[in-house]
Each structure stands twice: as C-alpha cells, then as structure tokens.
Coordinates of C-alpha atoms and ligand atoms in Angstrom, one line a residue:
X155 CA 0.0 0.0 0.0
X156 CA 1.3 3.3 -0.8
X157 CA 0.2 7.0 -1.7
X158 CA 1.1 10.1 -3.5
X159 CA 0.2 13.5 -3.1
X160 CA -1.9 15.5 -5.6
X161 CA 0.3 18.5 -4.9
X162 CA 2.0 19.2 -8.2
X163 CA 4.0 17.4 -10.8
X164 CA 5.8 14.1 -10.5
X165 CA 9.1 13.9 -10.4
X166 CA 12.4 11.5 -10.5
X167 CA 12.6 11.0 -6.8
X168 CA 8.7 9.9 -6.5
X169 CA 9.5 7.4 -9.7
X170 CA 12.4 5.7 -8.0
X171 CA 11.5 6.0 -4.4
X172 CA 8.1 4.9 -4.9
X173 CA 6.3 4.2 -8.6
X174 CA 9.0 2.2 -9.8
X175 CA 9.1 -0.6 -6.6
X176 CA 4.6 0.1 -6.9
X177 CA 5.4 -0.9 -10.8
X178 CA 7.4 -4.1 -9.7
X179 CA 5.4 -4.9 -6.4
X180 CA 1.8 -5.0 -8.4
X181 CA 3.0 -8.7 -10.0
X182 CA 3.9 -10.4 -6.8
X183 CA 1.6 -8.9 -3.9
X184 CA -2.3 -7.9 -3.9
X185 CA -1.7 -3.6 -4.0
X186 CA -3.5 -0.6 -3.0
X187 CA -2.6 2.5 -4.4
X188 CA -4.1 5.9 -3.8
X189 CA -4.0 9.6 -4.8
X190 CA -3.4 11.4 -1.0
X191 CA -6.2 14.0 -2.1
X192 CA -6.8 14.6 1.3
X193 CA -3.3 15.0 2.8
X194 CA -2.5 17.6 0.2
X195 CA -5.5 19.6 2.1
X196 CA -2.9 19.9 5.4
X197 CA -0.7 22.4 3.4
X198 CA -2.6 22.8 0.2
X199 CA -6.0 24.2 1.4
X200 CA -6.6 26.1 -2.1
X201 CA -9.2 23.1 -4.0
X202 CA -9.4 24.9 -7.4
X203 CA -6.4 22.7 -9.4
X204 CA -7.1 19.6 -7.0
X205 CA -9.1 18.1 -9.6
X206 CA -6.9 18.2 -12.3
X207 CA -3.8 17.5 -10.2
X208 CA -5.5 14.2 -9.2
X209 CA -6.3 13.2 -12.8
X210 CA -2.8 13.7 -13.5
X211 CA -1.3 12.3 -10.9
X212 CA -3.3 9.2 -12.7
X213 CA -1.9 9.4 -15.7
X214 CA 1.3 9.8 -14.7
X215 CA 1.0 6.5 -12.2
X216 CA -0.4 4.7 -14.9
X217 CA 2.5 6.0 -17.7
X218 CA 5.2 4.5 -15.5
X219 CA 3.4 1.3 -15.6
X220 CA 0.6 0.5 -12.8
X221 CA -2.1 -1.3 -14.2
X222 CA -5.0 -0.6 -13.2
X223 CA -6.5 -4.4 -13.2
X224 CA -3.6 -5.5 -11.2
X225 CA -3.5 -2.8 -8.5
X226 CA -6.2 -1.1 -6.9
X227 CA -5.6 2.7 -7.6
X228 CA -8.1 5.0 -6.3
X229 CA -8.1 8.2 -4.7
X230 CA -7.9 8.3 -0.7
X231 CA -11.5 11.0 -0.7
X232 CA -13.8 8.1 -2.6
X233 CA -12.9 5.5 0.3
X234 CA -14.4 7.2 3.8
X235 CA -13.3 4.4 5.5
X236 CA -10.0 6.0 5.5
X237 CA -11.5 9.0 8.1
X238 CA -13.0 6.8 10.1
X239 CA -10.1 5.0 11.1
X240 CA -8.1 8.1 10.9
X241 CA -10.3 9.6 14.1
X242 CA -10.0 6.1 16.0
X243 CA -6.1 5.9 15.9
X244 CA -5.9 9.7 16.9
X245 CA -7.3 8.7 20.3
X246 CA -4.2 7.2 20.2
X247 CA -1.9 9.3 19.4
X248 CA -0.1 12.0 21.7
X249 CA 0.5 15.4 21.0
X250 CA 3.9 15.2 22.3
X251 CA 4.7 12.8 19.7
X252 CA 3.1 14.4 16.7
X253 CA 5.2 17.8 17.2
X254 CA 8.5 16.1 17.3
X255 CA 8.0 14.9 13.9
X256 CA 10.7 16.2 11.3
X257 CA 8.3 16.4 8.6
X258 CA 5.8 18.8 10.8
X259 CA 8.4 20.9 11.9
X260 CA 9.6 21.4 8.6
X261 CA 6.1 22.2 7.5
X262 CA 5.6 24.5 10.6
X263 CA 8.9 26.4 9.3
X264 CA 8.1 27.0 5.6
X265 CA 4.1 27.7 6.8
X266 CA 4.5 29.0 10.4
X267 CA 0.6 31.2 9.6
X268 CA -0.9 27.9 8.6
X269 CA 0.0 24.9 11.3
X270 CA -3.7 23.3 11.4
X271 CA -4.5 20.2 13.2
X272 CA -4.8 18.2 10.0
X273 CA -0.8 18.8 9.8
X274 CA 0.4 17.9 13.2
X275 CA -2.3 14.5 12.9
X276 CA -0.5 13.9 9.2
X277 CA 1.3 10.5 10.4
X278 CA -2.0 9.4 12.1
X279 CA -4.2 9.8 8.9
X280 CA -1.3 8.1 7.0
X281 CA -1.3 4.7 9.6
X282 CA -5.1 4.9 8.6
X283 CA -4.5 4.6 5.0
X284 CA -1.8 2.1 5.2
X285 CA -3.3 -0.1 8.0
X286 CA -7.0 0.1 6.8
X287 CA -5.4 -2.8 4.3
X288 CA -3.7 -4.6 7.1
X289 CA -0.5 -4.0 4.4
X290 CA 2.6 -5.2 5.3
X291 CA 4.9 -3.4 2.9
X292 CA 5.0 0.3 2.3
X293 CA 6.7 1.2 -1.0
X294 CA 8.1 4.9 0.0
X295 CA 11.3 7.0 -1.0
X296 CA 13.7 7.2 2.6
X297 CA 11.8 10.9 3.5
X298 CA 9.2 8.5 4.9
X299 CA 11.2 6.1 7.3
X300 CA 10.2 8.0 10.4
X301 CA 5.9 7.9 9.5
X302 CA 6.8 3.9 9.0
X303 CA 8.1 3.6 12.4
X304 CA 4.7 5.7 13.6
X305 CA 2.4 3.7 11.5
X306 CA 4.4 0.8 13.6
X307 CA 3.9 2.4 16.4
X308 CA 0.1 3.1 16.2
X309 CA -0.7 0.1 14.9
X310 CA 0.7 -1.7 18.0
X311 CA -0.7 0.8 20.5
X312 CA -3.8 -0.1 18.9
X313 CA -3.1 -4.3 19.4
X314 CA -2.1 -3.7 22.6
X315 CA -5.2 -1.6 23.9
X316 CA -7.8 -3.8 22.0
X317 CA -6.6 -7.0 20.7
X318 CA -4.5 -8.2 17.4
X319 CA -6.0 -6.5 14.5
X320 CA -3.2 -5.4 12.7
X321 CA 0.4 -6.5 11.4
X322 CA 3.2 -3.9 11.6
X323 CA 3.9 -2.6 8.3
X324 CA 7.6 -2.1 6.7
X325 CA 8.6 0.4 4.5
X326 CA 10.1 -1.5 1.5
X327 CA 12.1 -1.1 -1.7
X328 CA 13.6 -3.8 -4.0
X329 CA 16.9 -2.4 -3.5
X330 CA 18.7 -3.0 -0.1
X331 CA 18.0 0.4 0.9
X332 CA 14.9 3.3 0.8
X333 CA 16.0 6.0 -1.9
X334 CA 16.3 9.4 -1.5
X335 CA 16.6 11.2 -5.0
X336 CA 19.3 14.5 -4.5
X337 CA 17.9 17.8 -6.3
X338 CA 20.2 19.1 -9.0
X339 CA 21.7 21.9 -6.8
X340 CA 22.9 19.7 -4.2
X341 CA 20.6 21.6 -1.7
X342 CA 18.3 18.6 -0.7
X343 CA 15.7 15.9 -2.5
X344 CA 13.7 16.7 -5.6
X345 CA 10.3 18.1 -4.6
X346 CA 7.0 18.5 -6.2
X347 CA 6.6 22.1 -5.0
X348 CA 9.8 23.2 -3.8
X349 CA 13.1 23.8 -5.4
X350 CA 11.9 23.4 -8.8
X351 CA 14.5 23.8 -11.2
X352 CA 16.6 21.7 -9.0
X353 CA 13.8 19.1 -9.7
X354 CA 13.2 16.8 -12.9
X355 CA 9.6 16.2 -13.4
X356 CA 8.1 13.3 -15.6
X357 CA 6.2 16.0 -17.6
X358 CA 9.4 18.2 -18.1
X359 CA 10.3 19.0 -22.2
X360 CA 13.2 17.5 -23.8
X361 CA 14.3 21.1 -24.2
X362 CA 14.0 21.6 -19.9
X363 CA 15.6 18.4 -19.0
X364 CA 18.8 19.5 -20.8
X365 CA 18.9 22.9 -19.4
X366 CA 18.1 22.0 -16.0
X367 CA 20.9 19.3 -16.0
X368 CA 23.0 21.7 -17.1
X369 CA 22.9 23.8 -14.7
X370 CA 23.6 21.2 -11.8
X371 CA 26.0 22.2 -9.2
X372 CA 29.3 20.8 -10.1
X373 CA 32.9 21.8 -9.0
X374 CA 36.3 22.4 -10.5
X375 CA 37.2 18.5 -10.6
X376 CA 39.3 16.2 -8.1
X377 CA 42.8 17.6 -8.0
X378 CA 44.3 13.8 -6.6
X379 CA 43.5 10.1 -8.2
X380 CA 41.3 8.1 -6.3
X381 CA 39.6 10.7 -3.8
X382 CA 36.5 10.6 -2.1
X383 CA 33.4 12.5 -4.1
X384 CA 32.0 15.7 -2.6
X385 CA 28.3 15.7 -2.0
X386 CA 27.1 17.5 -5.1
X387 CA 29.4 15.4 -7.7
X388 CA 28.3 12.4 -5.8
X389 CA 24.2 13.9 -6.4
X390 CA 25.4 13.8 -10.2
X391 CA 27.0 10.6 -10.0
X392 CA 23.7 8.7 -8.6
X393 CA 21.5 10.7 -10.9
X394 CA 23.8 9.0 -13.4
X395 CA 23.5 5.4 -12.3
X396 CA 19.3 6.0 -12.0
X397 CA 19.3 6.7 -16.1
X398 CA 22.8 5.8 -17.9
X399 CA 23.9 2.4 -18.8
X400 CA 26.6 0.8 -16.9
X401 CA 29.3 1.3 -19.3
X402 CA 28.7 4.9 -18.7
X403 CA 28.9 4.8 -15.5
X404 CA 32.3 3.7 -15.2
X405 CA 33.7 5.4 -18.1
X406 CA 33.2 8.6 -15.7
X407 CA 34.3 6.8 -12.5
X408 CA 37.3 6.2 -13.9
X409 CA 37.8 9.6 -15.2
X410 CA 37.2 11.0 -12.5
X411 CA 39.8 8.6 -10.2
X412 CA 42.1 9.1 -12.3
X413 CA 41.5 13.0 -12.6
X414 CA 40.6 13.6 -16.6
X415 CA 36.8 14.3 -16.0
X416 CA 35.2 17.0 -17.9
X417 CA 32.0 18.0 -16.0
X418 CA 30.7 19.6 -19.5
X419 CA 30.3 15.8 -20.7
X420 CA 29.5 14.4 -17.5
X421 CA 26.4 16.5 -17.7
X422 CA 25.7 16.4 -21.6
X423 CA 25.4 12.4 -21.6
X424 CA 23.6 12.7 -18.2
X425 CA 21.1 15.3 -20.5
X426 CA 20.7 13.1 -23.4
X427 CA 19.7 10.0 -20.8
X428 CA 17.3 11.7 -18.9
X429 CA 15.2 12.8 -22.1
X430 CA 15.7 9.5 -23.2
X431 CA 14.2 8.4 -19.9
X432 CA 11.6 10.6 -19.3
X433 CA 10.1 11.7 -23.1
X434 CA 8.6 8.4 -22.8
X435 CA 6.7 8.6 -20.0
X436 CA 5.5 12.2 -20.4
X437 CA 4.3 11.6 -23.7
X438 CA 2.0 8.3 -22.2
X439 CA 1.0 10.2 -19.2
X440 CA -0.4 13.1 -21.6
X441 CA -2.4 11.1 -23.9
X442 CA -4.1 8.8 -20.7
X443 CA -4.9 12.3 -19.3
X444 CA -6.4 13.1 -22.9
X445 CA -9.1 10.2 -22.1
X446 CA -11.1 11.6 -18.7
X447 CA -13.8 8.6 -19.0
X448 CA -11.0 6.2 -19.0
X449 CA -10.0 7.7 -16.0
X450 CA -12.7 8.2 -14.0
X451 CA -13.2 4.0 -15.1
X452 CA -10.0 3.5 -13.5
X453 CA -10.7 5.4 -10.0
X454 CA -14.4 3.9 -9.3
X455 CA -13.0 0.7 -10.1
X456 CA -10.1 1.5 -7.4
X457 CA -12.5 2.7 -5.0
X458 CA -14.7 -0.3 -4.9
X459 CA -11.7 -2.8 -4.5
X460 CA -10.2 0.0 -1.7
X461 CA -13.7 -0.2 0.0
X462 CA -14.2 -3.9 0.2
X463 CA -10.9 -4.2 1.8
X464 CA -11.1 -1.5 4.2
X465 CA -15.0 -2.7 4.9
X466 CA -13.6 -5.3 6.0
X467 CA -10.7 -4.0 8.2
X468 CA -13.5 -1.8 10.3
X469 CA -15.5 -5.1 11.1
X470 CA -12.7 -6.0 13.2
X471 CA -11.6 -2.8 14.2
X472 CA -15.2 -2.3 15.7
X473 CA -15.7 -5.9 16.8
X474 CA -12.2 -5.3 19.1
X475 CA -13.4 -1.4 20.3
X476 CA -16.5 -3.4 21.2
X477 CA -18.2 -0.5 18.9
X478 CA -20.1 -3.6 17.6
X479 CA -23.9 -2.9 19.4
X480 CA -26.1 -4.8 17.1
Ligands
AMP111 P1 5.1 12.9 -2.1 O1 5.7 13.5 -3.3 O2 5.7 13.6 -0.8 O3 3.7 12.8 -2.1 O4 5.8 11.5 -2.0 C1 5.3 10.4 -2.7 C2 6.3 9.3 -2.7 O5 7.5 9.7 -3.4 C3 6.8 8.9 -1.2 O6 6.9 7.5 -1.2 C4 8.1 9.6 -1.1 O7 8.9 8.9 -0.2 C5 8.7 9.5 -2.5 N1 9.6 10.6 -2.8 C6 9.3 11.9 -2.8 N2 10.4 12.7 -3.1 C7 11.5 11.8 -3.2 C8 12.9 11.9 -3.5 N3 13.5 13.1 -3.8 N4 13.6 10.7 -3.5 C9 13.0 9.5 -3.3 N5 11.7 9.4 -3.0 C10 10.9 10.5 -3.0

C-alpha cells in the first residue's frame, strides 16, 4: 500500500522512491494505491487545481506502468473508511509525539501562519491509510522512514489496547535500501513544489531536462587520483547510475579517479539519458490524461476494490473497540 500527493508534478525522486518498486510490487503482492487527495489539504488548502492535479497524478501512475486491473488505484476521498479509522487511531496518538515529527516541523517552518491540526495528525491519517489494508509493505522514498516507524507504532498501541487486529507494516524497496533522489543543486531531494528547477519532473520537455541538467552544481574537478566524491558530484554521480547504462557509469568513474573528468560531458550524456528516460513517460502520461472517461473508469473501479478491503478491516476494528452494538 502506498500513496502520493496530488500537490503538483511528479518527479524523478517519487519514480524511484516509490512508482517504480509500486510498478514491480503489483506482480507479486495484492496492492493498493491511492491519490493522498486529502493529505495535500494539510498544506494545500486552495481546491481549485485539485481536480486536475488528481487526474494527473493518474496518468502519470499509470504512464510509469501500474495497471490498473492489477492494483487497486483509487483516490484516498472516494474511500471514507480512511476517516474513520483516521479519528480512531488519533485517540491514540499524543501530541507530544506528533510535534516532534521532522516532517511537521519542517512544514511548521516554511508555513508558520498555517500549522492546522490536519498537519500535526498527518502520520496518524497516513497509519489509517496504510493499516486500513492490514499492508505489510509500504513502498516509500527514505523521507518517509520515520511515518513507518509511527504507523508501527500506532498500529501496535492499537493491538495492545484492544486486541491483534493489525500487522506492523515495513517500508520496502527492492533495493537494499529506501532511496532518496538528491535535487540538481545539491541543496536537498527533488520536490514537487519546492526547489523546482533543481527538480526533474516526468512532464518536463526534452528542451527543460537539458537545461536544468545543465545547470547542476558541479565543481572544478578532483585535484588527486582516487579521492573521495563531494556531495554534489556524488548527487550527479547517482542521478547518473538512475538513467545511464553501466558502461557509462564507469567510463566517468574512472575519469574521474584518475582525474581527466570533464564536468561539461558528465552533464551532456547525463542530458541526453534523462530525455531518453523521461520523453517516454510524459508523452504516455499526456495522452491517458487526454481520455477523462477512461480515468474516471479506473478510480471507481479502485475505490470499490479500496472499500471492500477497508469494509472489511472496520468489522474487526469495531468488533475489538466493542463498537459492535447490534
Ligand atoms: P510525495 O511527493 O511527498 O507525495 O511522496 C510520494 C512518494 O515519493 C513517497 O513515497 C516519497 O517517499 C517519494 N519521494 C518523494 N520525493 C522523493 C525523492 N526526492 N527521492 C526519493 N523518494 C521520494
């Protein structure tokens, strides 16, 4: 089970920290995957582009490869369940708990005048979407390890108070470890709505990929053989080994150990293998987005998958609360 917010465009770091393992997960497990319309209402509050930023959130899901009768996609509003659960577990949860959070202080910095319940209860409402399947693997970029260990958290508390209902979900990724995808200025992680011409988005032109790799942060090149990477050649190095084949890769790690690389190339090829990467997917997502009907298809068929499932996670959940009075 895993989710993405409606908040803006997708980019590189939610296609390998997330769609890509969804893409892979979707043959070997029973998946649920939603649109988080209503998490993007905790810092998003304006609705007039939600609707359109859900339908193309879609498309873009579907473009990288989920298929819509393998996995359940839906959108978290159409399954009510998801609230229901949501208030339940925050009798749970403790305020003390919720504001040490790095993701709500973050949030409370960059929006100090808008620090509304909704945000400070953000990991509670995600345990709700995640447990409301009982799921057991969370497919989620490494920005998310800390709401893992609170679903975990939750879910026990919620054992523990009332009897075994739930198992403790684990974040997951095919690789050893959770991604985190650097932005192009070395600064942080590529973002939907901040930093974003550090950030490469699925929907980016051919014309926008090449100058915003370009423009990545580089330096004036390693001075000894064999040294260790700085931070932002290193960002360039594993954008590199996301898009380029493995011939490539080592061409330029051994230029640069032994001290001939030229930045200008490093970054050209890097261009070249991102459009090759992305023009693909952009030009799928925009023709699925062309075909609203199909679409809509897609989300009621999610929705009443979603809702069979989480109907029958609340049976239990009640029958344990003793909320069961007929
Ligand atoms: P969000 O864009 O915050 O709704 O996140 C959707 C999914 O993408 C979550 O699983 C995140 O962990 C993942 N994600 C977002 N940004 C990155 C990034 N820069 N690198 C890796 N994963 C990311």
């Amino acid at each position: 089970m895993s989710g993405i917010r409606p908040t803006g465009f997708l980019h590189l770091g939610n296609y390998f920290g997330a769609v890509r393992n969804y893409v892979r997960m979707q043959e070997e497990f029973e998946c649920f995957f939603m649109v988080a319309d209503l998490h993007s209402l905790t810092t998003h509050p304006d609705t007039k582009e939600l609707k359109e930023n859900v339908y193309r959130v879609l498309s873009e899901n579907i473009a990288c490869g989920l298929d819509p009768d393998k996995a359940a996609l839906y959108c978290q509003s159409h399954v009510p369940e998801t609230t229901e659960l949501y208030l339940f577990l925050n009798m749970l949860a403790y305020k003390g708990e919720l504001e040490k959070t790095v993701t709500f202080k973050e949030k409370v910095r960059q929006h100090p005048d808008n620090v509304n319940a909704g945000l400070l209860t953000y990991p509670v409402l995600q345990t709700a979407d995640i447990i409301l399947h009982r799921a057991l693997y969370v497919p989620v970029g490494k920005d998310q390890e800390q709401h893992l260990e609170m679903a975990r958290n939750f879910a026990n508390r919620f054992n523990h108070r009332y009897g075994d209902v739930f198992p403790e979900p684990q974040a997951f990724n095919f690789g050893d470890e959770l991604v985190k995808v650097p932005s192009l200025d070395g600064t942080g992680k590529m973002s939907k709505s901040e930093n974003q011409n550090a950030t490469l988005y699925l929907s980016d032109s051919d014309e926008l990929i090449r100058s915003k790799v370009k423009k990545a942060k580089t330096d004036s090149g390693p001075t000894e053989p064999d040294s260790v990477k700085p931070d932002i050649i290193e960002n360039v190095f594993s954008l590199l080994k996301l898009v380029s084949a493995a011939e490539v890769v080592e061409k330029y790690e051994s230029d640069f150990n032994n001290c001939t690389i030229r930045y200008g190339d490093l970054k050209q090829q890097l261009g070249e293998d991102m459009v090759k990467f992305i023009a693909p997917i952009r030009e799928k997502a925009a023709a699925i987005r062309n075909n609203p009907a199909y679409l809509k298809e897609v989300m009621e068929k999610g929705a009443e998958k979603a809702r069979q499932s989480a109907q029958a996670t609340m049976k239990l959940v009640k029958e344990a609360m003793g909320l069961n009075y007929y």
